């Protein structure tokens, strides 16, 4: 019976060690997963929100430049001015297509994708009206009014896209803060678990040795 008791006392620290080590390994795995989630959120904030938001501002500036170039030509149409305006507008269109291509390569939520398609449809219509106004011998007032209407729709599309960018960016930022808080809490729990394990092992070893009981009394109790 004394032999079994000694085995039981010696096994307690080992069992405590195994339990705590399993807990630590589990917490490390969970913490790594949280860190990966945090890194993904931060990367998405930059790649899918910050860069596209910058592109939206560039699109807005380019559309205003196109509008001013067209208005300048319509105010005083000349053959030379037509060629110059056409070249300038073609350059702006290349820049717009490049920005849209980069924007479509990012992660887009459902309403963002829908709004982007609406923007592209309005842009195609505006470009067609723009070309009509450039090539017509006498620009029609109907085409000018339609172009102004499409420009207003494009401006509204960009405003809505920017609002979606801000909303989704705030959600990603909130998720990043939550994940960071969870990782910090898990690290603190791991430290607390290590401290508890240290005190438990120390207590188990001291209990096994009976330091406060004389050696003669220990033998007497065992017998």
PDB file of C-alpha atoms in Angstrom, residues 10-103:
ATOM      1  CA  UNK A  10       5.258  10.863  -7.694  1.00  0.00           C
ATOM      2  CA  UNK A  11       2.711  10.673 -10.511  1.00  0.00           C
ATOM      3  CA  UNK A  12       0.889  13.820  -9.444  1.00  0.00           C
ATOM      4  CA  UNK A  13       3.587  16.236 -10.655  1.00  0.00           C
ATOM      5  CA  UNK A  14       3.872  14.328 -13.928  1.00  0.00           C
ATOM      6  CA  UNK A  15       0.131  14.468 -14.522  1.00  0.00           C
ATOM      7  CA  UNK A  16       0.075  18.157 -13.674  1.00  0.00           C
ATOM      8  CA  UNK A  17       2.940  18.713 -16.079  1.00  0.00           C
ATOM      9  CA  UNK A  18       1.174  16.865 -18.902  1.00  0.00           C
ATOM     10  CA  UNK A  19      -2.104  18.709 -18.360  1.00  0.00           C
ATOM     11  CA  UNK A  20      -0.436  22.097 -18.304  1.00  0.00           C
ATOM     12  CA  UNK A  21       1.750  21.322 -21.316  1.00  0.00           C
ATOM     13  CA  UNK A  22      -1.306  20.252 -23.306  1.00  0.00           C
ATOM     14  CA  UNK A  23      -3.007  23.488 -22.287  1.00  0.00           C
ATOM     15  CA  UNK A  24       0.015  25.536 -23.339  1.00  0.00           C
ATOM     16  CA  UNK A  25       0.304  23.754 -26.696  1.00  0.00           C
ATOM     17  CA  UNK A  26      -3.400  24.332 -27.323  1.00  0.00           C
ATOM     18  CA  UNK A  27      -3.152  28.014 -26.428  1.00  0.00           C
ATOM     19  CA  UNK A  28      -0.123  28.439 -28.703  1.00  0.00           C
ATOM     20  CA  UNK A  29      -1.997  26.892 -31.628  1.00  0.00           C
ATOM     21  CA  UNK A  30      -5.007  29.131 -31.041  1.00  0.00           C
ATOM     22  CA  UNK A  31      -2.751  32.167 -30.670  1.00  0.00           C
ATOM     23  CA  UNK A  32      -1.029  31.397 -33.976  1.00  0.00           C
ATOM     24  CA  UNK A  33      -4.410  31.179 -35.673  1.00  0.00           C
ATOM     25  CA  UNK A  34      -5.414  34.544 -34.179  1.00  0.00           C
ATOM     26  CA  UNK A  35      -2.146  36.094 -35.329  1.00  0.00           C
ATOM     27  CA  UNK A  36      -2.751  34.806 -38.864  1.00  0.00           C
ATOM     28  CA  UNK A  37      -6.251  36.297 -38.782  1.00  0.00           C
ATOM     29  CA  UNK A  38      -4.829  39.602 -37.564  1.00  0.00           C
ATOM     30  CA  UNK A  39      -2.187  39.624 -40.304  1.00  0.00           C
ATOM     31  CA  UNK A  40      -4.830  38.835 -42.921  1.00  0.00           C
ATOM     32  CA  UNK A  41      -7.047  41.671 -41.682  1.00  0.00           C
ATOM     33  CA  UNK A  42      -4.176  44.167 -41.739  1.00  0.00           C
ATOM     34  CA  UNK A  43      -3.117  43.040 -45.216  1.00  0.00           C
ATOM     35  CA  UNK A  44      -6.705  43.299 -46.446  1.00  0.00           C
ATOM     36  CA  UNK A  45      -6.986  46.804 -45.009  1.00  0.00           C
ATOM     37  CA  UNK A  46      -4.025  47.865 -47.127  1.00  0.00           C
ATOM     38  CA  UNK A  47      -4.535  45.811 -50.297  1.00  0.00           C
ATOM     39  CA  UNK A  48      -8.333  45.785 -50.529  1.00  0.00           C
ATOM     40  CA  UNK A  49      -9.306  49.064 -48.845  1.00  0.00           C
ATOM     41  CA  UNK A  50      -6.538  51.666 -48.698  1.00  0.00           C
ATOM     42  CA  UNK A  51      -5.214  51.233 -52.237  1.00  0.00           C
ATOM     43  CA  UNK A  52      -8.676  51.048 -53.893  1.00  0.00           C
ATOM     44  CA  UNK A  53      -9.803  54.097 -51.890  1.00  0.00           C
ATOM     45  CA  UNK A  54      -6.853  56.007 -53.333  1.00  0.00           C
ATOM     46  CA  UNK A  55      -7.876  54.776 -56.779  1.00  0.00           C
ATOM     47  CA  UNK A  56     -11.401  56.115 -56.286  1.00  0.00           C
ATOM     48  CA  UNK A  57     -10.041  59.590 -55.594  1.00  0.00           C
ATOM     49  CA  UNK A  58      -7.913  59.338 -58.729  1.00  0.00           C
ATOM     50  CA  UNK A  59     -10.946  58.277 -60.763  1.00  0.00           C
ATOM     51  CA  UNK A  60     -12.873  61.263 -59.484  1.00  0.00           C
ATOM     52  CA  UNK A  61     -10.049  63.634 -60.438  1.00  0.00           C
ATOM     53  CA  UNK A  62      -9.693  62.072 -63.897  1.00  0.00           C
ATOM     54  CA  UNK A  63     -13.423  62.343 -64.583  1.00  0.00           C
ATOM     55  CA  UNK A  64     -13.381  66.021 -63.651  1.00  0.00           C
ATOM     56  CA  UNK A  65     -10.392  66.537 -65.955  1.00  0.00           C
ATOM     57  CA  UNK A  66     -12.266  64.829 -68.785  1.00  0.00           C
ATOM     58  CA  UNK A  67     -15.289  66.996 -68.128  1.00  0.00           C
ATOM     59  CA  UNK A  68     -13.215  70.190 -68.184  1.00  0.00           C
ATOM     60  CA  UNK A  69     -11.405  69.187 -71.386  1.00  0.00           C
ATOM     61  CA  UNK A  70     -14.702  68.515 -73.126  1.00  0.00           C
ATOM     62  CA  UNK A  71     -16.241  71.747 -71.858  1.00  0.00           C
ATOM     63  CA  UNK A  72     -13.207  73.698 -73.057  1.00  0.00           C
ATOM     64  CA  UNK A  73     -13.497  72.240 -76.534  1.00  0.00           C
ATOM     65  CA  UNK A  74     -17.264  72.782 -76.748  1.00  0.00           C
ATOM     66  CA  UNK A  75     -16.824  76.413 -75.733  1.00  0.00           C
ATOM     67  CA  UNK A  76     -14.595  77.065 -78.776  1.00  0.00           C
ATOM     68  CA  UNK A  77     -14.595  74.076 -81.174  1.00  0.00           C
ATOM     69  CA  UNK A  78     -11.792  74.063 -83.753  1.00  0.00           C
ATOM     70  CA  UNK A  79     -10.187  71.238 -85.781  1.00  0.00           C
ATOM     71  CA  UNK A  80      -6.895  71.645 -83.925  1.00  0.00           C
ATOM     72  CA  UNK A  81      -8.687  71.799 -80.600  1.00  0.00           C
ATOM     73  CA  UNK A  82     -10.633  68.672 -81.507  1.00  0.00           C
ATOM     74  CA  UNK A  83      -7.436  66.690 -82.156  1.00  0.00           C
ATOM     75  CA  UNK A  84      -5.773  67.966 -78.989  1.00  0.00           C
ATOM     76  CA  UNK A  85      -8.829  67.260 -76.866  1.00  0.00           C
ATOM     77  CA  UNK A  86      -9.195  63.774 -78.334  1.00  0.00           C
ATOM     78  CA  UNK A  87      -5.559  62.971 -77.491  1.00  0.00           C
ATOM     79  CA  UNK A  88      -5.900  64.321 -73.958  1.00  0.00           C
ATOM     80  CA  UNK A  89      -9.124  62.390 -73.339  1.00  0.00           C
ATOM     81  CA  UNK A  90      -7.601  59.177 -74.711  1.00  0.00           C
ATOM     82  CA  UNK A  91      -4.778  59.474 -72.190  1.00  0.00           C
ATOM     83  CA  UNK A  92      -7.245  59.950 -69.336  1.00  0.00           C
ATOM     84  CA  UNK A  93      -9.217  56.905 -70.504  1.00  0.00           C
ATOM     85  CA  UNK A  94      -6.084  54.739 -70.394  1.00  0.00           C
ATOM     86  CA  UNK A  95      -5.440  55.838 -66.812  1.00  0.00           C
ATOM     87  CA  UNK A  96      -9.050  55.144 -65.836  1.00  0.00           C
ATOM     88  CA  UNK A  97      -8.940  51.644 -67.360  1.00  0.00           C
ATOM     89  CA  UNK A  98      -5.715  50.889 -65.474  1.00  0.00           C
ATOM     90  CA  UNK A  99      -7.204  51.989 -62.146  1.00  0.00           C
ATOM     91  CA  UNK A 100     -10.375  49.962 -62.745  1.00  0.00           C
ATOM     92  CA  UNK A 101      -8.321  46.880 -63.591  1.00  0.00           C
ATOM     93  CA  UNK A 102      -6.414  47.149 -60.309  1.00  0.00           C
ATOM     94  CA  UNK A 103      -9.638  47.818 -58.418  1.00  0.00           C
TER      95      UNK A 103
END
